[in-house]
XYZ file of C-alpha atoms in Angstrom:
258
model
C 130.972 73.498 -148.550
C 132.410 71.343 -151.285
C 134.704 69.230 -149.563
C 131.834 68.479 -146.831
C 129.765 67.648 -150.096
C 133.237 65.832 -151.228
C 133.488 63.455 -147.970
C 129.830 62.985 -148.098
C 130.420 61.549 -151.928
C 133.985 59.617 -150.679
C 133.612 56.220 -148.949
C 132.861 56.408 -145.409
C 135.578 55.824 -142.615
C 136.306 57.085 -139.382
C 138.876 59.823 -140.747
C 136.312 61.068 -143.433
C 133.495 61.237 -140.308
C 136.164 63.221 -138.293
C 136.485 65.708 -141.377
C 133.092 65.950 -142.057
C 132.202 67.152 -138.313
C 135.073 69.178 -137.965
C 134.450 71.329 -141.508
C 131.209 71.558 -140.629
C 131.823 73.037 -136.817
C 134.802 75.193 -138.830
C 131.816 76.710 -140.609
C 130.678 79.059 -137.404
C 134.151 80.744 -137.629
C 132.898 82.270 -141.316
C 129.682 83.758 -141.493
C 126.133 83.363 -139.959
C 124.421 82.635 -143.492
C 127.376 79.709 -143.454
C 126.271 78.040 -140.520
C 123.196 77.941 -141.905
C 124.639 76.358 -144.898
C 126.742 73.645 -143.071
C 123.376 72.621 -140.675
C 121.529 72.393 -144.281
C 124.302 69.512 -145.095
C 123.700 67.951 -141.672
C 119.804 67.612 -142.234
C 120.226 66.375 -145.501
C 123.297 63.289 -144.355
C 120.781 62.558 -141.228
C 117.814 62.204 -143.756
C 119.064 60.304 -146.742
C 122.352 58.684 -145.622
C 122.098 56.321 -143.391
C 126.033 55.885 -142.930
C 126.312 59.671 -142.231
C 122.659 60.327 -139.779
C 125.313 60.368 -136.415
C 127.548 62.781 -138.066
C 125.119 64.981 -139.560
C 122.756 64.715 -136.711
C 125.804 66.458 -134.796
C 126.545 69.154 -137.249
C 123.301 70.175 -137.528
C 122.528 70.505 -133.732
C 126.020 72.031 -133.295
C 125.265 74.974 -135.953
C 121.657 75.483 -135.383
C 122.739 76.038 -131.354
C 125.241 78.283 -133.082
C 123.323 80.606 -135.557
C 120.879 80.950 -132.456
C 123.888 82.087 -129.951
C 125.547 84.352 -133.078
C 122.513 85.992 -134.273
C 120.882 86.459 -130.522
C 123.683 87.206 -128.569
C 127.104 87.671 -129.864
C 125.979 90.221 -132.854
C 123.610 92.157 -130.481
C 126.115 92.265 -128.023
C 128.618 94.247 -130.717
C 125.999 95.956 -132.554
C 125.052 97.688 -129.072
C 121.612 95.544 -129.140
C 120.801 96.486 -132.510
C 119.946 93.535 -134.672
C 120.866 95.118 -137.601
C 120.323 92.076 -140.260
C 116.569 91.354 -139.148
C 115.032 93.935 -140.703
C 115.046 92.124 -143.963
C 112.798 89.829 -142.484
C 110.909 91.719 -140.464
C 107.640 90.815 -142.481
C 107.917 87.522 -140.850
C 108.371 88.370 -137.203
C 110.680 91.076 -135.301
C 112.822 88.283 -133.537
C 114.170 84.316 -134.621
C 111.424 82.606 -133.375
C 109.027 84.719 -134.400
C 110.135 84.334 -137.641
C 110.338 80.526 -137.229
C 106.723 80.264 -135.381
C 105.237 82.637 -138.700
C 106.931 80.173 -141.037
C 104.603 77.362 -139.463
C 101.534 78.941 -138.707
C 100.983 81.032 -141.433
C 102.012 79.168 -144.130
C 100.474 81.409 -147.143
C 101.937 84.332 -145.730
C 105.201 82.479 -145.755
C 104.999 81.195 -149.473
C 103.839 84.890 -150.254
C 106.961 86.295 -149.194
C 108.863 83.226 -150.717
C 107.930 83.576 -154.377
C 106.635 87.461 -154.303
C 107.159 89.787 -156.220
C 107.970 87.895 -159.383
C 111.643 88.793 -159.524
C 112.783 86.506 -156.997
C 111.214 83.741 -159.645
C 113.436 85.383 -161.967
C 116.284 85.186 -159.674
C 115.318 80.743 -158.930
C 115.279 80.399 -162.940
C 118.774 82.158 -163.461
C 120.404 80.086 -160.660
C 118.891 76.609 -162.105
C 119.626 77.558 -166.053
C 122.941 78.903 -164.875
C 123.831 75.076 -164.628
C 122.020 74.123 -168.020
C 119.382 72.991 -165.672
C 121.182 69.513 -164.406
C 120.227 70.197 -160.589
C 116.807 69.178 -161.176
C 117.825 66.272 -162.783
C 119.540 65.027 -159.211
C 116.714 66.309 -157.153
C 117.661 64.481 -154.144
C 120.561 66.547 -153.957
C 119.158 69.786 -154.988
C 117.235 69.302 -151.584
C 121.064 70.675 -150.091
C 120.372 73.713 -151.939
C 116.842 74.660 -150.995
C 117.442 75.950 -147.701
C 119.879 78.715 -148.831
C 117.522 79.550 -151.728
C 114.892 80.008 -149.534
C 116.958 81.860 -146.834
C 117.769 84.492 -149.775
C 114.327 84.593 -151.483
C 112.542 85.398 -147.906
C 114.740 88.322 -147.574
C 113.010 91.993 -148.504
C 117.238 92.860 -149.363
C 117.109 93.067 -152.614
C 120.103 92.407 -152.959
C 120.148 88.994 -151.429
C 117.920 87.816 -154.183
C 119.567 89.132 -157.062
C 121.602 86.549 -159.194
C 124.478 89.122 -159.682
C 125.113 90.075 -155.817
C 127.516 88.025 -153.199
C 125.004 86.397 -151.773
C 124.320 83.581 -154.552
C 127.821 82.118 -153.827
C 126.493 80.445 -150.591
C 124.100 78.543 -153.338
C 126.560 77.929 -156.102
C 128.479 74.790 -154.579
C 125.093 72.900 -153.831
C 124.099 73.459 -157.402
C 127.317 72.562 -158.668
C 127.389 69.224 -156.657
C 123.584 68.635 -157.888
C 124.636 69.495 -161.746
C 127.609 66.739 -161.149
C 124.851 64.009 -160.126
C 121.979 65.237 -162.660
C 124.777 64.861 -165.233
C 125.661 61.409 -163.997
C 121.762 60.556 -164.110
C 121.349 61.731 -167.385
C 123.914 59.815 -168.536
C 122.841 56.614 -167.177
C 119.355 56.996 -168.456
C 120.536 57.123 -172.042
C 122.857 54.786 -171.797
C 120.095 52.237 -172.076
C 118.627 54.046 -174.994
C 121.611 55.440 -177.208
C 124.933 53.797 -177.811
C 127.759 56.559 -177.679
C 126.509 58.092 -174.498
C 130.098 59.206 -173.971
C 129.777 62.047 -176.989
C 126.811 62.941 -175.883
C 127.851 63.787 -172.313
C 130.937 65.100 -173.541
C 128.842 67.974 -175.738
C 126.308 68.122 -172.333
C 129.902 69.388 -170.259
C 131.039 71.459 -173.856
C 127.922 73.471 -173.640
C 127.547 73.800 -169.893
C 131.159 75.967 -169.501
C 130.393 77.597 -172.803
C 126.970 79.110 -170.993
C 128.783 79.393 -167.694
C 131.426 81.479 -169.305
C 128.625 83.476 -171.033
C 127.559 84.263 -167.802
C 130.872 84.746 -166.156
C 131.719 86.692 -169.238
C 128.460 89.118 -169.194
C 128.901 89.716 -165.071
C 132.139 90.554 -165.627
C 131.243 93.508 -168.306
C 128.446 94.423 -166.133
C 130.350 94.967 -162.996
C 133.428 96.118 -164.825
C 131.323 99.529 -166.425
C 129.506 99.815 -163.271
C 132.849 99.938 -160.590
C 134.758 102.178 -163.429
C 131.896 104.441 -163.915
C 131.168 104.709 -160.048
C 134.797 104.525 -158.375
C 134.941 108.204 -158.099
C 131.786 108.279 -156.973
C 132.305 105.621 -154.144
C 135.339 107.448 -153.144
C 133.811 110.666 -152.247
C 131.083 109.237 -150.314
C 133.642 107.357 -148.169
C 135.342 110.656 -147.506
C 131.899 111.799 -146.135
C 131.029 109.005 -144.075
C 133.804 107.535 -142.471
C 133.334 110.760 -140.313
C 129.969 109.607 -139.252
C 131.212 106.370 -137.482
C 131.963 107.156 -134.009
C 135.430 105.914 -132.767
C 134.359 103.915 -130.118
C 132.023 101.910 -132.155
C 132.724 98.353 -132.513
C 130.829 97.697 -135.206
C 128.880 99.886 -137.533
C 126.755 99.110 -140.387
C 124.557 101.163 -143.080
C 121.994 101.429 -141.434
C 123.264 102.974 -137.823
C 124.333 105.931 -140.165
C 120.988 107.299 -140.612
């Protein structure tokens, strides 16, 4: 993500619109939830840059034609038809556009799943005050964010909206880029009120890595106890169920185990 969000930031030339296109097509290689990510920075350049609306109007038909073939097709297809991922979001429909249609038509039902039950709130607030709340101070590009939040915070996975899993890394280099440009805003604002905006920023970026290695520091403890405590633990259940996978299967999740 961050060196599409770097060329979008670098002046624009052919070789920098060659990059951008070809990172963001490199993103269907990853992970589905990535594609998803990369068409997000393809809306956003065809919406509010004018320089980039070619470019990003290609990436974004590229990887929503993409997700649609991956998520349809190609993961049925090695799942043995099973789309084992939609569950999560089964509240919303029992196929993509299903999901998408519910998302338009129903709209309370959609905001009801969005913000319900209050710990996915929870979850929003820790991402934003993660970064000392500076993405809201750039929201034009906090807008790059909000389709990966809301991706996660639809989800009935817990685990996908829960500040301490994997799945808030697909948010963290939107929020970064955002906290670079609320910083940049707040320091332009009171440089036309204060004089020595230069300390000011400089304790701003002090106390910004002092609470992101609070953070870093505290899910690091967390995760250390819990993997010590439950290593044993993990071990004997993968004696148990690596029997369980047949050996023709191509690929197996969780859930075909029950």
């Amino acid at each position: 993500y961050m060196y599409m969000l770097y060329l979008l930031a670098a002046e624009k030339n052919r070789k920098n619109s060659i990059l951008f296109i070809v990172s963001g097509m490199a993103g269907c290689l990853i992970k589905e939830d990535v594609i998803l990510a990369m068409g997000a920075i393809g809306l956003w350049a065809l919406i509010f840059r004018k320089d980039f609306r070619i470019e990003g109007a290609i990436i974004l038909l590229f990887n929503l034609t993409a997700f649609f073939i991956i998520v349809n097709i190609v993961m049925p297809h090695f799942a043995e038809n099973k789309m084992t991922h939609m569950y999560r979001y089964a509240h919303l429909g029992s196929s993509l556009p299903e999901i998408i249609k519910t998302v338009f038509t129903e709209p309370l039902k959609f905001l009801g799943h969005l913000f319900l039950p209050a710990a996915k709130l929870t979850y929003l607030r820790r991402l934003i005050d993660s970064f000392l709340f500076l993405p809201v101070f750039a929201p034009l590009h906090f807008l790059l964010a909000v389709p990966m939040i809301i991706f996660h915070m639809l989800a009935d996975y817990k685990p996908q909206n829960q500040f301490c899993c994997q799945y808030t890394v697909s948010i963290v280099p939107f929020l970064f880029f955002a906290s670079i440009y609320g910083l940049k805003n707040i320091s332009d604002f009171l440089s036309r009120r204060v004089k020595n905006t230069r300390r000011l920023t400089a304790v701003i970026v002090c106390v910004f890595f002092i609470v992101a290695a609070r953070d870093m520091q505290n899910f690091i403890n967390k995760y250390k106890q819990r993997y010590t405590d439950d290593f044993s633990a993990y071990r004997e259940l993968t004696l148990k169920v690596k029997p369980l996978i047949p050996v023709k299967a191509r690929i197996y999740t969780c859930e075909q185990l029950y």
